Amino acid sequence: MSLRRRTLIATPIVLAFISAPLHALQVSTAEVAPSANVAINMRGGWRDVIRDVFRDAAQNDRRDQRRDRDNDRDRDRNRDRDRDENRDRDRDRDRSRRDDGRLSWRGRVDDVAEIRIQGRDIEYRSRSGQPLRDVRATLRGAPLPRHAVSLALDVDRGRGQVMVVQQPNAYNRYTLVLRVVDRRAGYGDYDFDVDWF
C-alpha cells in the first residue's frame, strides 16, 4: 500500500482523537483495522499515535520497495540465465551442423579389413586374407573434427560384421577406426555409412 492510502485509512482514527477529549477516548486495538499496526499510547497523546501511523506506513513502503527490488533482481537473473542457456543451445546446434559429416564406403572384403578416418584422410587395408577389391569411399559434409563426436553406423549390405573399433579421441589423434570382419570363404560385398555429429 502506498503512503497516501495508509493516510486515508488512518484519518478516521486521527479525527476521533482530535474530536474527543483524551481521557474520554476508549479505543481498543480490535477497533483498528487488522492490517494497520497502530500502537495507541494514551499518555503520549494523539500526536504520538499519528506519528506511529505515519512511521509504520513509511516502514511498510520501504519493505514493499525492497521486496519489489528483490523480485526485479530475481526476474532479471532468471531472464539472463534463460538467455545464456538459449545462446549455448544455439551455439551447440550451429557447431553440430558445421561438424556433421558422413563416410560412405563400398567394397569387397576377404576375412578382415580396417578403415581409418582422420580429418579428410581415409585409409583402408586388408588385415588378413586377400587384398580389398572394388573400394569406393566418399566423404560428404564436414571432415572428422578434432573433438569428441557422436557416431552412427548404418550397414546396408554385408554378410559379416562392421564395427567401430576406436572412437575419435585425443589419445588416437581423433582417428576413427572401423573393422569389417568376413569369416566366410571368398569375398563378401559390403556397403555402409558412418555419420558423425
PDB file of C-alpha atoms in Angstrom:
ATOM      1  CA  MET A   1       0.000   0.000   0.000  1.00  0.00           C
ATOM      2  CA  SER A   2       1.202   3.479  -0.707  1.00  0.00           C
ATOM      3  CA  LEU A   3       1.627   6.144   1.928  1.00  0.00           C
ATOM      4  CA  ARG A   4      -1.428   8.040   0.650  1.00  0.00           C
ATOM      5  CA  ARG A   5      -3.751   5.034   1.107  1.00  0.00           C
ATOM      6  CA  ARG A   6      -2.480   4.398   4.597  1.00  0.00           C
ATOM      7  CA  THR A   7      -3.051   8.030   5.459  1.00  0.00           C
ATOM      8  CA  LEU A   8      -6.669   7.749   4.353  1.00  0.00           C
ATOM      9  CA  ILE A   9      -7.157   4.612   6.427  1.00  0.00           C
ATOM     10  CA  ALA A  10      -5.677   6.302   9.465  1.00  0.00           C
ATOM     11  CA  THR A  11      -7.685   9.524   9.020  1.00  0.00           C
ATOM     12  CA  PRO A  12     -10.849   8.360  10.920  1.00  0.00           C
ATOM     13  CA  ILE A  13      -8.674   7.299  13.843  1.00  0.00           C
ATOM     14  CA  VAL A  14      -6.892  10.649  13.845  1.00  0.00           C
ATOM     15  CA  LEU A  15     -10.200  12.535  13.639  1.00  0.00           C
ATOM     16  CA  ALA A  16     -11.549  10.537  16.572  1.00  0.00           C
ATOM     17  CA  PHE A  17      -8.547  11.634  18.641  1.00  0.00           C
ATOM     18  CA  ILE A  18      -8.905  15.227  17.612  1.00  0.00           C
ATOM     19  CA  SER A  19     -12.644  15.465  18.260  1.00  0.00           C
ATOM     20  CA  ALA A  20     -12.677  13.630  21.587  1.00  0.00           C
ATOM     21  CA  PRO A  21     -11.062  14.608  24.836  1.00  0.00           C
ATOM     22  CA  LEU A  22      -8.029  12.496  25.581  1.00  0.00           C
ATOM     23  CA  HIS A  23      -9.362  10.988  28.857  1.00  0.00           C
ATOM     24  CA  ALA A  24     -12.741  10.055  27.293  1.00  0.00           C
ATOM     25  CA  LEU A  25     -11.198   8.179  24.387  1.00  0.00           C
ATOM     26  CA  GLN A  26     -11.670   4.435  24.672  1.00  0.00           C
ATOM     27  CA  VAL A  27     -10.101   2.829  21.563  1.00  0.00           C
ATOM     28  CA  SER A  28      -9.038  -0.778  21.562  1.00  0.00           C
ATOM     29  CA  THR A  29      -6.802  -2.419  19.039  1.00  0.00           C
ATOM     30  CA  ALA A  30      -9.787  -4.509  17.868  1.00  0.00           C
ATOM     31  CA  GLU A  31     -11.434  -1.345  16.505  1.00  0.00           C
ATOM     32  CA  VAL A  32      -8.400  -0.587  14.344  1.00  0.00           C
ATOM     33  CA  ALA A  33      -8.120  -2.357  11.011  1.00  0.00           C
ATOM     34  CA  PRO A  34      -6.063  -5.560  11.481  1.00  0.00           C
ATOM     35  CA  SER A  35      -3.651  -4.543   8.682  1.00  0.00           C
ATOM     36  CA  ALA A  36      -2.754  -1.276  10.410  1.00  0.00           C
ATOM     37  CA  ASN A  37      -0.042  -1.587  13.039  1.00  0.00           C
ATOM     38  CA  VAL A  38      -1.166   1.220  15.293  1.00  0.00           C
ATOM     39  CA  ALA A  39       0.119   1.336  18.828  1.00  0.00           C
ATOM     40  CA  ILE A  40      -2.108   3.614  20.857  1.00  0.00           C
ATOM     41  CA  ASN A  41      -0.338   5.267  23.718  1.00  0.00           C
ATOM     42  CA  MET A  42      -2.879   7.139  25.844  1.00  0.00           C
ATOM     43  CA  ARG A  43      -0.246   9.057  27.792  1.00  0.00           C
ATOM     44  CA  GLY A  44       1.601  10.267  24.695  1.00  0.00           C
ATOM     45  CA  GLY A  45      -1.497  11.721  23.118  1.00  0.00           C
ATOM     46  CA  TRP A  46      -2.836  11.773  19.628  1.00  0.00           C
ATOM     47  CA  ARG A  47       0.342  13.265  18.169  1.00  0.00           C
ATOM     48  CA  ASP A  48       2.251  10.097  19.095  1.00  0.00           C
ATOM     49  CA  VAL A  49      -0.461   7.964  17.509  1.00  0.00           C
ATOM     50  CA  ILE A  50      -0.323   9.989  14.287  1.00  0.00           C
ATOM     51  CA  ARG A  51       3.469   9.757  14.278  1.00  0.00           C
ATOM     52  CA  ASP A  52       3.299   5.978  14.803  1.00  0.00           C
ATOM     53  CA  VAL A  53       0.758   5.549  11.994  1.00  0.00           C
ATOM     54  CA  PHE A  54       2.900   7.505   9.535  1.00  0.00           C
ATOM     55  CA  ARG A  55       6.103   5.775  10.691  1.00  0.00           C
ATOM     56  CA  ASP A  56       4.515   2.358  10.174  1.00  0.00           C
ATOM     57  CA  ALA A  57       3.264   3.409   6.753  1.00  0.00           C
ATOM     58  CA  ALA A  58       6.764   4.569   5.768  1.00  0.00           C
ATOM     59  CA  GLN A  59       8.309   1.310   7.047  1.00  0.00           C
ATOM     60  CA  ASN A  60       5.777  -0.723   5.097  1.00  0.00           C
ATOM     61  CA  ASP A  61       6.519   1.314   1.971  1.00  0.00           C
ATOM     62  CA  ARG A  62      10.270   0.706   2.372  1.00  0.00           C
ATOM     63  CA  ARG A  63       9.638  -3.024   2.891  1.00  0.00           C
ATOM     64  CA  ASP A  64       7.436  -3.130  -0.242  1.00  0.00           C
ATOM     65  CA  GLN A  65      10.103  -1.296  -2.242  1.00  0.00           C
ATOM     66  CA  ARG A  66      12.780  -3.765  -1.062  1.00  0.00           C
ATOM     67  CA  ARG A  67      10.542  -6.717  -1.986  1.00  0.00           C
ATOM     68  CA  ASP A  68       9.835  -5.202  -5.424  1.00  0.00           C
ATOM     69  CA  ARG A  69      13.552  -4.569  -5.961  1.00  0.00           C
ATOM     70  CA  ASP A  70      14.382  -8.181  -4.961  1.00  0.00           C
ATOM     71  CA  ASN A  71      11.670  -9.517  -7.273  1.00  0.00           C
ATOM     72  CA  ASP A  72      13.009  -7.398 -10.143  1.00  0.00           C
ATOM     73  CA  ARG A  73      16.542  -8.640  -9.486  1.00  0.00           C
ATOM     74  CA  ASP A  74      15.355 -12.290  -9.432  1.00  0.00           C
ATOM     75  CA  ARG A  75      13.390 -11.773 -12.644  1.00  0.00           C
ATOM     76  CA  ASP A  76      16.447 -10.216 -14.325  1.00  0.00           C
ATOM     77  CA  ARG A  77      18.675 -13.055 -13.105  1.00  0.00           C
ATOM     78  CA  ASN A  78      16.238 -15.680 -14.450  1.00  0.00           C
ATOM     79  CA  ARG A  79      15.969 -13.847 -17.778  1.00  0.00           C
ATOM     80  CA  ASP A  80      19.773 -13.709 -18.069  1.00  0.00           C
ATOM     81  CA  ARG A  81      20.079 -17.423 -17.244  1.00  0.00           C
ATOM     82  CA  ASP A  82      17.446 -18.326 -19.850  1.00  0.00           C
ATOM     83  CA  ARG A  83      19.179 -16.148 -22.447  1.00  0.00           C
ATOM     84  CA  ASP A  84      22.541 -17.826 -21.710  1.00  0.00           C
ATOM     85  CA  GLU A  85      21.005 -21.316 -21.975  1.00  0.00           C
ATOM     86  CA  ASN A  86      19.392 -20.424 -25.311  1.00  0.00           C
ATOM     87  CA  ARG A  87      22.678 -18.997 -26.600  1.00  0.00           C
ATOM     88  CA  ASP A  88      24.556 -22.171 -25.554  1.00  0.00           C
ATOM     89  CA  ARG A  89      21.938 -24.381 -27.198  1.00  0.00           C
ATOM     90  CA  ASP A  90      22.085 -22.329 -30.422  1.00  0.00           C
ATOM     91  CA  ARG A  91      25.901 -22.418 -30.423  1.00  0.00           C
ATOM     92  CA  ASP A  92      25.895 -26.210 -29.939  1.00  0.00           C
ATOM     93  CA  ARG A  93      23.325 -26.618 -32.709  1.00  0.00           C
ATOM     94  CA  ASP A  94      25.397 -24.438 -35.086  1.00  0.00           C
ATOM     95  CA  ARG A  95      28.571 -26.279 -34.160  1.00  0.00           C
ATOM     96  CA  SER A  96      26.925 -29.652 -34.730  1.00  0.00           C
ATOM     97  CA  ARG A  97      25.718 -28.516 -38.163  1.00  0.00           C
ATOM     98  CA  ARG A  98      29.264 -27.486 -39.058  1.00  0.00           C
ATOM     99  CA  ASP A  99      30.661 -30.815 -37.791  1.00  0.00           C
ATOM    100  CA  ASP A 100      28.141 -33.151 -39.433  1.00  0.00           C
ATOM    101  CA  GLY A 101      29.809 -35.488 -41.892  1.00  0.00           C
ATOM    102  CA  ARG A 102      29.453 -38.899 -43.488  1.00  0.00           C
ATOM    103  CA  LEU A 103      31.673 -41.574 -44.917  1.00  0.00           C
ATOM    104  CA  SER A 104      30.028 -43.877 -47.457  1.00  0.00           C
ATOM    105  CA  TRP A 105      32.126 -46.998 -48.031  1.00  0.00           C
ATOM    106  CA  ARG A 106      31.598 -49.789 -50.520  1.00  0.00           C
ATOM    107  CA  GLY A 107      33.937 -52.684 -51.353  1.00  0.00           C
ATOM    108  CA  ARG A 108      34.676 -56.396 -51.333  1.00  0.00           C
ATOM    109  CA  VAL A 109      36.353 -57.906 -48.284  1.00  0.00           C
ATOM    110  CA  ASP A 110      38.001 -61.307 -47.725  1.00  0.00           C
ATOM    111  CA  ASP A 111      38.438 -62.003 -43.992  1.00  0.00           C
ATOM    112  CA  VAL A 112      39.343 -58.753 -42.080  1.00  0.00           C
ATOM    113  CA  ALA A 113      39.662 -55.165 -43.321  1.00  0.00           C
ATOM    114  CA  GLU A 114      40.363 -51.968 -41.413  1.00  0.00           C
ATOM    115  CA  ILE A 115      39.260 -48.438 -42.348  1.00  0.00           C
ATOM    116  CA  ARG A 116      40.847 -45.364 -40.680  1.00  0.00           C
ATOM    117  CA  ILE A 117      39.454 -41.833 -40.924  1.00  0.00           C
ATOM    118  CA  GLN A 118      41.301 -38.770 -39.665  1.00  0.00           C
ATOM    119  CA  GLY A 119      40.020 -35.374 -40.795  1.00  0.00           C
ATOM    120  CA  ARG A 120      39.557 -35.809 -44.567  1.00  0.00           C
ATOM    121  CA  ASP A 121      42.070 -38.655 -44.870  1.00  0.00           C
ATOM    122  CA  ILE A 122      40.694 -42.153 -45.433  1.00  0.00           C
ATOM    123  CA  GLU A 123      42.940 -45.214 -45.301  1.00  0.00           C
ATOM    124  CA  TYR A 124      41.847 -48.798 -45.769  1.00  0.00           C
ATOM    125  CA  ARG A 125      43.742 -52.045 -45.863  1.00  0.00           C
ATOM    126  CA  SER A 126      43.327 -55.750 -45.509  1.00  0.00           C
ATOM    127  CA  ARG A 127      44.396 -57.047 -42.082  1.00  0.00           C
ATOM    128  CA  SER A 128      44.172 -60.686 -43.173  1.00  0.00           C
ATOM    129  CA  GLY A 129      43.010 -62.547 -46.244  1.00  0.00           C
ATOM    130  CA  GLN A 130      43.104 -61.264 -49.820  1.00  0.00           C
ATOM    131  CA  PRO A 131      43.529 -57.541 -50.696  1.00  0.00           C
ATOM    132  CA  LEU A 132      40.407 -55.384 -50.832  1.00  0.00           C
ATOM    133  CA  ARG A 133      38.620 -55.026 -54.170  1.00  0.00           C
ATOM    134  CA  ASP A 134      36.282 -52.524 -55.812  1.00  0.00           C
ATOM    135  CA  VAL A 135      36.604 -49.995 -52.975  1.00  0.00           C
ATOM    136  CA  ARG A 136      34.735 -46.715 -53.206  1.00  0.00           C
ATOM    137  CA  ALA A 137      34.976 -44.317 -50.260  1.00  0.00           C
ATOM    138  CA  THR A 138      33.169 -40.985 -50.350  1.00  0.00           C
ATOM    139  CA  LEU A 139      33.372 -38.311 -47.665  1.00  0.00           C
ATOM    140  CA  ARG A 140      30.442 -35.850 -47.503  1.00  0.00           C
ATOM    141  CA  GLY A 141      29.931 -32.857 -45.281  1.00  0.00           C
ATOM    142  CA  ALA A 142      32.497 -31.793 -42.730  1.00  0.00           C
ATOM    143  CA  PRO A 143      35.701 -33.728 -42.147  1.00  0.00           C
ATOM    144  CA  LEU A 144      36.019 -35.702 -38.928  1.00  0.00           C
ATOM    145  CA  PRO A 145      36.539 -32.916 -36.327  1.00  0.00           C
ATOM    146  CA  ARG A 146      39.270 -32.773 -33.729  1.00  0.00           C
ATOM    147  CA  HIS A 147      36.928 -33.142 -30.779  1.00  0.00           C
ATOM    148  CA  ALA A 148      34.612 -35.818 -29.413  1.00  0.00           C
ATOM    149  CA  VAL A 149      31.647 -36.618 -31.666  1.00  0.00           C
ATOM    150  CA  SER A 150      28.705 -38.980 -31.707  1.00  0.00           C
ATOM    151  CA  LEU A 151      28.735 -41.735 -34.320  1.00  0.00           C
ATOM    152  CA  ALA A 152      26.026 -43.653 -36.166  1.00  0.00           C
ATOM    153  CA  LEU A 153      26.887 -46.728 -38.231  1.00  0.00           C
ATOM    154  CA  ASP A 154      24.369 -47.915 -40.833  1.00  0.00           C
ATOM    155  CA  VAL A 155      25.209 -51.139 -42.675  1.00  0.00           C
ATOM    156  CA  ASP A 156      23.217 -51.538 -45.915  1.00  0.00           C
ATOM    157  CA  ARG A 157      24.874 -54.725 -47.158  1.00  0.00           C
ATOM    158  CA  GLY A 158      27.310 -57.274 -45.762  1.00  0.00           C
ATOM    159  CA  ARG A 159      27.359 -60.894 -44.658  1.00  0.00           C
ATOM    160  CA  GLY A 160      29.767 -60.369 -41.748  1.00  0.00           C
ATOM    161  CA  GLN A 161      30.241 -57.682 -39.113  1.00  0.00           C
ATOM    162  CA  VAL A 162      31.074 -53.990 -39.390  1.00  0.00           C
ATOM    163  CA  MET A 163      32.104 -52.401 -36.096  1.00  0.00           C
ATOM    164  CA  VAL A 164      33.666 -49.291 -34.616  1.00  0.00           C
ATOM    165  CA  VAL A 165      36.991 -50.349 -33.083  1.00  0.00           C
ATOM    166  CA  GLN A 166      38.174 -46.912 -31.884  1.00  0.00           C
ATOM    167  CA  GLN A 167      36.208 -43.751 -31.274  1.00  0.00           C
ATOM    168  CA  PRO A 168      37.975 -40.500 -32.189  1.00  0.00           C
ATOM    169  CA  ASN A 169      39.702 -39.014 -29.125  1.00  0.00           C
ATOM    170  CA  ALA A 170      42.852 -37.161 -28.123  1.00  0.00           C
ATOM    171  CA  TYR A 171      44.783 -40.394 -27.495  1.00  0.00           C
ATOM    172  CA  ASN A 172      44.461 -41.608 -31.111  1.00  0.00           C
ATOM    173  CA  ARG A 173      44.695 -38.057 -32.546  1.00  0.00           C
ATOM    174  CA  TYR A 174      40.959 -38.043 -33.349  1.00  0.00           C
ATOM    175  CA  THR A 175      41.073 -41.044 -35.642  1.00  0.00           C
ATOM    176  CA  LEU A 176      38.013 -43.203 -36.249  1.00  0.00           C
ATOM    177  CA  VAL A 177      38.864 -46.883 -36.810  1.00  0.00           C
ATOM    178  CA  LEU A 178      36.317 -49.286 -38.341  1.00  0.00           C
ATOM    179  CA  ARG A 179      36.753 -53.016 -38.842  1.00  0.00           C
ATOM    180  CA  VAL A 180      34.981 -55.297 -41.299  1.00  0.00           C
ATOM    181  CA  VAL A 181      35.077 -58.993 -40.392  1.00  0.00           C
ATOM    182  CA  ASP A 182      34.012 -61.509 -43.064  1.00  0.00           C
ATOM    183  CA  ARG A 183      34.755 -65.059 -41.847  1.00  0.00           C
ATOM    184  CA  ARG A 184      33.185 -66.908 -44.770  1.00  0.00           C
ATOM    185  CA  ALA A 185      35.347 -68.168 -47.606  1.00  0.00           C
ATOM    186  CA  GLY A 186      35.811 -65.806 -50.524  1.00  0.00           C
ATOM    187  CA  TYR A 187      34.897 -62.178 -50.914  1.00  0.00           C
ATOM    188  CA  GLY A 188      31.855 -60.559 -49.328  1.00  0.00           C
ATOM    189  CA  ASP A 189      30.264 -57.339 -50.617  1.00  0.00           C
ATOM    190  CA  TYR A 190      29.898 -54.544 -48.071  1.00  0.00           C
ATOM    191  CA  ASP A 191      28.150 -51.195 -48.236  1.00  0.00           C
ATOM    192  CA  PHE A 192      27.821 -48.966 -45.163  1.00  0.00           C
ATOM    193  CA  ASP A 193      27.658 -45.359 -43.992  1.00  0.00           C
ATOM    194  CA  VAL A 194      29.128 -43.884 -40.840  1.00  0.00           C
ATOM    195  CA  ASP A 195      27.869 -40.463 -39.701  1.00  0.00           C
ATOM    196  CA  TRP A 196      29.418 -38.136 -37.134  1.00  0.00           C
ATOM    197  CA  PHE A 197      27.639 -35.259 -35.481  1.00  0.00           C
TER     198      PHE A 197
END
